[in-house]
PDB file of C-alpha atoms in Angstrom:
ATOM      1  CA  MET A   1     -83.030 -31.464  50.366  1.00 56.00           C
ATOM      2  CA  GLU A   2     -79.976 -33.516  51.277  1.00 73.00           C
ATOM      3  CA  LEU A   3     -77.806 -30.399  51.369  1.00 77.00           C
ATOM      4  CA  ASP A   4     -80.237 -28.738  53.784  1.00 82.00           C
ATOM      5  CA  ASP A   5     -80.119 -31.823  55.997  1.00 85.00           C
ATOM      6  CA  LYS A   6     -76.313 -31.705  56.141  1.00 87.00           C
ATOM      7  CA  ARG A   7     -76.329 -27.990  56.923  1.00 88.00           C
ATOM      8  CA  PHE A   8     -78.966 -28.570  59.619  1.00 86.00           C
ATOM      9  CA  LEU A   9     -76.959 -31.393  61.184  1.00 84.00           C
ATOM     10  CA  LYS A  10     -73.788 -29.300  61.090  1.00 90.00           C
ATOM     11  CA  ARG A  11     -75.530 -26.385  62.794  1.00 88.00           C
ATOM     12  CA  LEU A  12     -77.124 -28.738  65.318  1.00 84.00           C
ATOM     13  CA  THR A  13     -73.705 -30.231  66.115  1.00 89.00           C
ATOM     14  CA  GLU A  14     -72.201 -26.764  66.609  1.00 88.00           C
ATOM     15  CA  TYR A  15     -75.131 -25.780  68.823  1.00 86.00           C
ATOM     16  CA  GLU A  16     -74.822 -28.961  70.903  1.00 86.00           C
ATOM     17  CA  ARG A  17     -71.108 -28.271  71.380  1.00 85.00           C
ATOM     18  CA  LYS A  18     -71.922 -24.760  72.614  1.00 84.00           C
ATOM     19  CA  THR A  19     -74.595 -26.232  74.884  1.00 79.00           C
ATOM     20  CA  ARG A  20     -72.104 -28.697  76.373  1.00 78.00           C
ATOM     21  CA  ASP A  21     -69.573 -25.909  76.928  1.00 76.00           C
ATOM     22  CA  ALA A  22     -72.235 -23.793  78.605  1.00 69.00           C
ATOM     23  CA  GLN A  23     -73.252 -26.686  80.857  1.00 67.00           C
ATOM     24  CA  PHE A  24     -69.731 -26.725  82.291  1.00 66.00           C
ATOM     25  CA  GLU A  25     -70.463 -23.140  83.327  1.00 65.00           C
ATOM     26  CA  GLY A  26     -73.721 -24.244  84.943  1.00 59.00           C
ATOM     27  CA  MET A  27     -76.143 -23.030  82.250  1.00 53.00           C
ATOM     28  CA  ASN A  28     -78.323 -26.106  81.832  1.00 53.00           C
ATOM     29  CA  ASP A  29     -81.284 -24.273  80.269  1.00 60.00           C
ATOM     30  CA  ASN A  30     -79.541 -24.270  76.867  1.00 58.00           C
ATOM     31  CA  ARG A  31     -81.104 -27.657  76.054  1.00 64.00           C
ATOM     32  CA  LEU A  32     -84.504 -25.973  75.791  1.00 66.00           C
ATOM     33  CA  ASP A  33     -82.979 -23.332  73.509  1.00 72.00           C
ATOM     34  CA  LEU A  34     -81.541 -26.124  71.349  1.00 70.00           C
ATOM     35  CA  GLU A  35     -84.943 -27.791  71.012  1.00 72.00           C
ATOM     36  CA  MET A  36     -86.644 -24.518  70.044  1.00 69.00           C
ATOM     37  CA  HIS A  37     -83.812 -23.747  67.597  1.00 66.00           C
ATOM     38  CA  ALA A  38     -84.114 -27.192  66.000  1.00 69.00           C
ATOM     39  CA  THR A  39     -87.876 -26.721  65.630  1.00 73.00           C
ATOM     40  CA  GLU A  40     -87.360 -23.392  63.863  1.00 72.00           C
ATOM     41  CA  LEU A  41     -84.886 -24.947  61.410  1.00 68.00           C
ATOM     42  CA  ALA A  42     -87.047 -27.985  60.628  1.00 58.00           C
TER      43      ALA A  42
END
């Protein structure tokens, strides 16, 4: 269980970094994608 949590947090961190990078390009809708992605992983 703990290992899954760490993997989830790592993937979430990578996804948030991509989201931030995309926001600099003006793609602000990635936050919704992040929330849906996090729900799928949970």
